[in-house]
Coordinates of C-alpha atoms in Angstrom, one line a residue:
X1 CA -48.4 -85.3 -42.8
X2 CA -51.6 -83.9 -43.9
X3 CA -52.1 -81.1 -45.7
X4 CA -55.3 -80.2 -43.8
X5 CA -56.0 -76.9 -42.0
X6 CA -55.9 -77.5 -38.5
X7 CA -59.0 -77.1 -36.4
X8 CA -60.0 -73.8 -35.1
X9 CA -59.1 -73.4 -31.2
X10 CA -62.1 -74.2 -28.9
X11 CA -63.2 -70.5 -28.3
X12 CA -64.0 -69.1 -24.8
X13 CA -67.4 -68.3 -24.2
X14 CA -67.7 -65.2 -23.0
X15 CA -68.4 -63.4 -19.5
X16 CA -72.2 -61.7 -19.5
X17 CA -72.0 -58.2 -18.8
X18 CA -72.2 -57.6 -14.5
X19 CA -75.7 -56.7 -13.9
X20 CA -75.1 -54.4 -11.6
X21 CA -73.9 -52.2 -14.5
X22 CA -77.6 -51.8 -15.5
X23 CA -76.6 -51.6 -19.3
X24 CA -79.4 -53.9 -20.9
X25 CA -76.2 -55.8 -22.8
X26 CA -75.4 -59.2 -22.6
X27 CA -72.5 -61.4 -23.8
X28 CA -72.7 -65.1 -24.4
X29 CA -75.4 -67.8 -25.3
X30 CA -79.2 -66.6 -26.3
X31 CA -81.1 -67.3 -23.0
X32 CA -84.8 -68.0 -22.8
X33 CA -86.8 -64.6 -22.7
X34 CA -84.2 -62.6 -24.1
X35 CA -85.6 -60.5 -27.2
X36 CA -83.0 -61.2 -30.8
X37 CA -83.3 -59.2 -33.9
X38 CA -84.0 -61.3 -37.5
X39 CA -83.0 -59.6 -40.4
X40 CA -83.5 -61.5 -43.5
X41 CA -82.1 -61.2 -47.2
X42 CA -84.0 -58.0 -47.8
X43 CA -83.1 -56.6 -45.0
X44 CA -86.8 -57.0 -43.4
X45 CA -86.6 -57.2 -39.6
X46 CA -88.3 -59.2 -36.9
X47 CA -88.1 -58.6 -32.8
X48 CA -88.6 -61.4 -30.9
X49 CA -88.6 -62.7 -27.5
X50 CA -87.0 -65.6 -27.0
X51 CA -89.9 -68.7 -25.7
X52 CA -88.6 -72.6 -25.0
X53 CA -91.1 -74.9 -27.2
X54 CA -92.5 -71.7 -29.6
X55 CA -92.1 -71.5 -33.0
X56 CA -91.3 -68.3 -35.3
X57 CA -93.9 -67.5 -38.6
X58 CA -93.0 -65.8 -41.0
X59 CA -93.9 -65.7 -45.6
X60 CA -90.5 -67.8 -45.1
X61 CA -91.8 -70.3 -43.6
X62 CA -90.8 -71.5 -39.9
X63 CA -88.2 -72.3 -36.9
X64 CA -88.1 -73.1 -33.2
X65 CA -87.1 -70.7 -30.4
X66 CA -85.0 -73.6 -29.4
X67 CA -83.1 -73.5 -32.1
X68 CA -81.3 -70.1 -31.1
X69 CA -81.6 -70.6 -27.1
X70 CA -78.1 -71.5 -26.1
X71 CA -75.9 -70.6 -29.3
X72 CA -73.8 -67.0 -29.7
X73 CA -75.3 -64.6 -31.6
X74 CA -74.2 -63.9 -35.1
X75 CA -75.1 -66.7 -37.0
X76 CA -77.8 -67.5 -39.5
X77 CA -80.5 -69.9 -39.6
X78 CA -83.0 -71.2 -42.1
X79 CA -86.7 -71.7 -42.0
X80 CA -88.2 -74.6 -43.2
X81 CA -88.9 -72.3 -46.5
X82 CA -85.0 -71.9 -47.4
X83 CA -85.7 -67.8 -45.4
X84 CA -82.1 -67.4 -44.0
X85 CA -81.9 -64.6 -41.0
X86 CA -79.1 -63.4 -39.3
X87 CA -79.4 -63.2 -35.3
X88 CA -78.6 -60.7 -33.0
X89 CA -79.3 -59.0 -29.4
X90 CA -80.5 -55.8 -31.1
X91 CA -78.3 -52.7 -30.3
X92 CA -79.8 -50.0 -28.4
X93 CA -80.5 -47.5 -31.7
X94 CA -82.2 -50.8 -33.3
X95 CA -84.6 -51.5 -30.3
X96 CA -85.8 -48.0 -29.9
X97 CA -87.1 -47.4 -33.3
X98 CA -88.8 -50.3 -33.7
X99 CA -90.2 -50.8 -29.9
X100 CA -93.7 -50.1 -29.0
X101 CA -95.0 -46.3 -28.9
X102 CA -97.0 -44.1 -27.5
X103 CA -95.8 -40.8 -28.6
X104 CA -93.1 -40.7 -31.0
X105 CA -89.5 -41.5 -30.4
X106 CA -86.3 -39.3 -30.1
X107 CA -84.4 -40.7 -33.0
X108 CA -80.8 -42.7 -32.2
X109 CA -79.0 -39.5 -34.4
X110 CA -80.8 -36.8 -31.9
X111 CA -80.2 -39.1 -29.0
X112 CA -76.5 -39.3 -29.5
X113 CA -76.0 -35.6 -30.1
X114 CA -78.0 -35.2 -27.0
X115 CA -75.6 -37.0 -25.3
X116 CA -72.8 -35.9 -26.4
X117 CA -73.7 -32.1 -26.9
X118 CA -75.4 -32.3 -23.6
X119 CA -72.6 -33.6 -22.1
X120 CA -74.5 -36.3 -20.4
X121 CA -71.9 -37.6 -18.3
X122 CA -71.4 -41.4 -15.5
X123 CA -73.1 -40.0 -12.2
X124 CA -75.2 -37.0 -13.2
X125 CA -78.4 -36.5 -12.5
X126 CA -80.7 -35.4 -15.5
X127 CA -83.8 -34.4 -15.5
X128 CA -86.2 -34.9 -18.6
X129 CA -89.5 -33.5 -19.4
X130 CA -91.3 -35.1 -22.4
X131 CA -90.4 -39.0 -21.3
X132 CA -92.8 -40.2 -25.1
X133 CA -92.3 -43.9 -25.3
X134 CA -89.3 -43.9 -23.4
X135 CA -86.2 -43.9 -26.3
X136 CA -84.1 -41.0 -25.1
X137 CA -84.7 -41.9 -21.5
X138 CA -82.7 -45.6 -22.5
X139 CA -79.9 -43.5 -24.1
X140 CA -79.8 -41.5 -20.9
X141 CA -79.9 -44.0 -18.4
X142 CA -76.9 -45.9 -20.1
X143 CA -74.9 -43.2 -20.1
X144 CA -75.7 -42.0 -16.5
X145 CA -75.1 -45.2 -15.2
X146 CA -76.5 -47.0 -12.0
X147 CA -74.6 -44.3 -9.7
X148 CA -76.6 -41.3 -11.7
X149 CA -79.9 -40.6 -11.8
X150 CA -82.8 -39.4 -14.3
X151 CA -85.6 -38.0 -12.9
X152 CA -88.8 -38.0 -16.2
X153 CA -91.8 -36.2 -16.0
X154 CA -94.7 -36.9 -18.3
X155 CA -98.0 -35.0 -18.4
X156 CA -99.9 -38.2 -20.0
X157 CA -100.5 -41.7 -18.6
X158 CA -101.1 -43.6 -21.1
X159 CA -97.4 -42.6 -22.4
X160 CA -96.0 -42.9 -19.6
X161 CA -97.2 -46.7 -19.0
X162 CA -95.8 -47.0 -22.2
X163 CA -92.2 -46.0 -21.6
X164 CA -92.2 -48.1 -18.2
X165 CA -92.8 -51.1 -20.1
X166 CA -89.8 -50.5 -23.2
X167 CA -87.2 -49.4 -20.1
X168 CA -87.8 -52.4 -18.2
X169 CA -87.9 -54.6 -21.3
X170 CA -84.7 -53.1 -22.8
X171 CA -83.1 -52.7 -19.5
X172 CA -84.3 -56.7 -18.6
X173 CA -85.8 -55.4 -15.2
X174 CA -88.1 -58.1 -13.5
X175 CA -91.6 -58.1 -13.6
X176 CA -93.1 -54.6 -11.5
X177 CA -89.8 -53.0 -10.9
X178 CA -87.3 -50.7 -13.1
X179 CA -83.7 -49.2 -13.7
X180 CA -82.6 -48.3 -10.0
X181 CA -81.2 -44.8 -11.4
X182 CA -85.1 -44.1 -13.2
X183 CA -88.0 -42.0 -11.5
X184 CA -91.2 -41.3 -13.5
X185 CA -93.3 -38.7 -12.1
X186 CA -96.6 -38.2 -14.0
X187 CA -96.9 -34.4 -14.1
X188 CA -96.4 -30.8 -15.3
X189 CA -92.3 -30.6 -15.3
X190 CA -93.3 -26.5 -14.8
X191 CA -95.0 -27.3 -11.1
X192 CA -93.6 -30.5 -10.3
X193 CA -89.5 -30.1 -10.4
X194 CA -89.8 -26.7 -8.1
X195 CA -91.8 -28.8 -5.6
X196 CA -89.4 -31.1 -5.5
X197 CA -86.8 -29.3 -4.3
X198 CA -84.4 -31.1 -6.6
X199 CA -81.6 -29.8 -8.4
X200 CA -79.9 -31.1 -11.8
X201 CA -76.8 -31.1 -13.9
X202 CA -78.9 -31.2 -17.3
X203 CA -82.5 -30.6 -18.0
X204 CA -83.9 -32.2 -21.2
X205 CA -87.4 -30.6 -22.6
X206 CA -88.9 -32.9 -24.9
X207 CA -92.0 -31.1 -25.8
X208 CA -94.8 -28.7 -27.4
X209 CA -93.8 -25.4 -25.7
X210 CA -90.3 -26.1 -23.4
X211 CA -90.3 -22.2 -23.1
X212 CA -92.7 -22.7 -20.6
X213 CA -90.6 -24.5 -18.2
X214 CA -87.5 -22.7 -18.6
X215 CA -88.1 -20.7 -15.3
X216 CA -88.6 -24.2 -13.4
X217 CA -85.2 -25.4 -15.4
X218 CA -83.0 -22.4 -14.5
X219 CA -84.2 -22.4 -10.7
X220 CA -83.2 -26.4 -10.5
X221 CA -79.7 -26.4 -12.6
X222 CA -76.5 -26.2 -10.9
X223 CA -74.3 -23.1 -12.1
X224 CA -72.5 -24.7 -15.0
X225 CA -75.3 -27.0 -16.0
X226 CA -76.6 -27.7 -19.6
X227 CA -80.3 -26.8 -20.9
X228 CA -81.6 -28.6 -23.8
X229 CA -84.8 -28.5 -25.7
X230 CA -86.0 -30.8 -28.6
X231 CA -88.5 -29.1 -31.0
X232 CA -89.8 -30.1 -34.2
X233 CA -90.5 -26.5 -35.7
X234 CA -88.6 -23.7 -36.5
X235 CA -91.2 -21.7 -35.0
X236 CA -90.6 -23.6 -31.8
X237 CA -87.2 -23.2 -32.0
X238 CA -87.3 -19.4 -32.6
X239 CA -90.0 -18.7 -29.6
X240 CA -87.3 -21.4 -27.4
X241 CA -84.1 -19.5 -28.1
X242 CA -85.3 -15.9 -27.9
X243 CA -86.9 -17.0 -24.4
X244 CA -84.0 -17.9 -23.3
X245 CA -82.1 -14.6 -24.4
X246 CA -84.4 -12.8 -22.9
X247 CA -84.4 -15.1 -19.9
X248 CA -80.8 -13.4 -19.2
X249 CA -79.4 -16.4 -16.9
X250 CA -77.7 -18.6 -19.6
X251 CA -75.3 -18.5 -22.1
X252 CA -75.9 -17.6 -25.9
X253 CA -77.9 -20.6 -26.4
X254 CA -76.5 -22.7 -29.3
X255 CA -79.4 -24.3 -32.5
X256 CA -78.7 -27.5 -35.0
X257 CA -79.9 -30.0 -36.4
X258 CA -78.4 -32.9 -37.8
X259 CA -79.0 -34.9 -41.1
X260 CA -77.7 -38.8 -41.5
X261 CA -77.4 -39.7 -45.2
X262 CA -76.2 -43.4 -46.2
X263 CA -74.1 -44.8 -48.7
X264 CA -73.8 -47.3 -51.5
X265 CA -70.2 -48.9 -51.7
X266 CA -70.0 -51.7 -54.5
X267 CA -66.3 -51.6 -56.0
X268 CA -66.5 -48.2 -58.3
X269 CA -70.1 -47.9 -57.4
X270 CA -69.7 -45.4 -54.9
X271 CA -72.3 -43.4 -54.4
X272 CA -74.9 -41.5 -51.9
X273 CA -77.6 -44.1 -51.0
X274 CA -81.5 -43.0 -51.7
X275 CA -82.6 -43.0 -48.2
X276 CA -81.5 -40.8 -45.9
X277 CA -82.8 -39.3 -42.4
X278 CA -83.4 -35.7 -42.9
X279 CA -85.0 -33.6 -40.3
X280 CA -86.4 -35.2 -37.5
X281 CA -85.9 -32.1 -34.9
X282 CA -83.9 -29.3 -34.2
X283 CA -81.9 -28.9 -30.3
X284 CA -81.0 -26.3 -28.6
X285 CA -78.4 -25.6 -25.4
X286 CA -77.0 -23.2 -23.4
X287 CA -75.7 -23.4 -20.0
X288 CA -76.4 -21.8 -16.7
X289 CA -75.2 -18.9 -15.4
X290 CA -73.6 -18.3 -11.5
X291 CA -76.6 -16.5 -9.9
X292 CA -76.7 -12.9 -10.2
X293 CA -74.4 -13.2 -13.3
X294 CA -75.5 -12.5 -16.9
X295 CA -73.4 -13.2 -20.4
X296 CA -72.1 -10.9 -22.3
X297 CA -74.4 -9.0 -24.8
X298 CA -74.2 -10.0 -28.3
X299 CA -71.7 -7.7 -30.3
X300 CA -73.2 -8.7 -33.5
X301 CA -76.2 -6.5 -34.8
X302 CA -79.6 -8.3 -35.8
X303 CA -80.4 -8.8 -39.7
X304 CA -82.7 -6.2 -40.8
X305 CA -85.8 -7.0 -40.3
X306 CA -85.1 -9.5 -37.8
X307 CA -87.2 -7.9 -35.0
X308 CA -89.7 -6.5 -38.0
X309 CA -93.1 -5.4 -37.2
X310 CA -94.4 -8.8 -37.3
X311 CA -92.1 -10.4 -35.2
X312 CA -94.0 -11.0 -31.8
X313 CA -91.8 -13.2 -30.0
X314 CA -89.9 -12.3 -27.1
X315 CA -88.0 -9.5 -27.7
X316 CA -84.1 -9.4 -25.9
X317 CA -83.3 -5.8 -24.3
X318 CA -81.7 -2.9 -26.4
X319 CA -84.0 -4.1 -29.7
X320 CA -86.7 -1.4 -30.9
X321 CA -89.8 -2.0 -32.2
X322 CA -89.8 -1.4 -35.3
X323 CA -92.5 0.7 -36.8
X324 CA -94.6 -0.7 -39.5
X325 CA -94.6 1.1 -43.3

């Protein structure tokens, strides 16, 4: 009898993901003009799109595309320099900070507190001002799924052509067309969504001054329905929040940010890594009121000084002006 491991089992390939599911994942072999992810030893990363008969570059020398077509991800393969690089369909946080931009990207740490926080839930219909180069509007067309919908408006062409082109690649739409749950309207969010007519279960504002369109947000949301703004500032964030206190039609409206630091495990090397993502923006909800309904006044008194003589913001009702010294 030999003492020989048997063979491993043949394993089943698996099933691709249905594409009616619209979630720009795909299970089993590497087809042509799919994109993969290279990371080699360092941790230095390549995209790539997948091309029968080309050939990969790289200081590590060389491979063929055909060389990955047809084999499950998660192996490693070596150029003709000795480079070893692991390959992957790149996750959905992977591809967005790395994919072509035109305005900068909504990070995968804000995206998933958007989601979650936001509540963005199978079905909704969300509507986001601010579409960038088109990373948050991925996260929220996978989580409203092909029955929901998400309605973008973008003030600038030249981003907007830019986010078309990263949803339909991430998303693997054909050539021309996009996600079947995606509108992009090129416009003012503040003139368009009331013309529409449309109503919402979550408004996103991803831009300069969302105070501006908080009237057009609170006319469109459903009683019950979330408000969120993405600002980069803190004086953004206070002119945003006191605007919607004043505003008198949503809930206290709730500020955080959200800090992602790594860590260094080697046996009793434990230890906090020395990257980390600090702050990348601060976010801000509150949810809409029944009409005619307001929320009940703060209890708690302002800080001294909180509604000084130089504060010029909006001011909510029942706070003096204080007189300067």
């Amino acid at each position: 009898m030999s003492d020989r491991p048997d063979p491993q089992p043949a394993r089943q390939t698996a099933p691709d993901v249905a594409p009616e599911a619209w979630s720009g994942v795909h299970r089993g072999p590497l087809r042509a003009g799919e994109w993969v992810r290279l990371t080699d030893s360092k941790g230095r990363r390549h995209n790539i799109c997948l091309e029968p008969g080309k050939r990969f570059f790289s200081n590590r020398g060389h491979f063929d595309h055909d060389e990955l077509i047809g084999r499950e991800e998660g192996f490693s393969v070596t150029s003709s320099a000795g480079g070893e690089y692991l390959v992957f369909r790149p996750l959905l946080s992977e591809f967005v900070v790395s994919m072509p931009r035109g305005a900068a990207v909504v990070y995968p740490k804000d995206a998933a507190q958007i989601v979650a926080l936001a509540d963005i839930f199978p079905g909704a219909h969300v509507v986001e001002a601010g579409v960038g180069s088109g990373a948050l509007t991925c996260s929220l067309l996978r989580a409203v799924g092909p029955y929901g919908r998400v309605s973008s408006y973008e003030r600038r062409e030249e981003f907007a052509d830019v986010a078309r082109r990263n949803v339909g690649q991430f998303f693997g739409a054909p050539e021309g067309e996009t996600h079947p749950a995606w509108r992009l309207t090129l416009g003012d969010l503040a003139e368009a969504l009331p013309a529409s007519e449309e109503r919402a279960d979550r408004i996103i504002l991803d831009m300069l001054a969302p105070w501006e369109c908080l009237d057009a947000a609170a006319d469109a949301l459903w009683p019950g329905g979330i408000v969120c703004a993405y600002v980069a500032t803190t004086t953004q964030l206070s002119r945003f929040v006191e605007t919607v206190r004043v505003h008198g039609g949503f809930t206290e409206p709730q500020a955080w940010e959200s800090l992602v630091r790594d860590w260094h495990v080697e046996g009793l090397a434990v230890r906090p890594g020395h990257k980390m993502i600090g702050h990348t923006a601060f976010l801000v909800t509150a949810r809409r009121m029944a009409p005619g309904q307001r929320a009940p006044m703060k209890k708690r008194r302002p800080a001294p000084g909180a509604y000084g003589p130089d504060y010029t913001g909006p001011r909510p009702a029942g706070i003096p002006v204080e007189p300067a010294e």
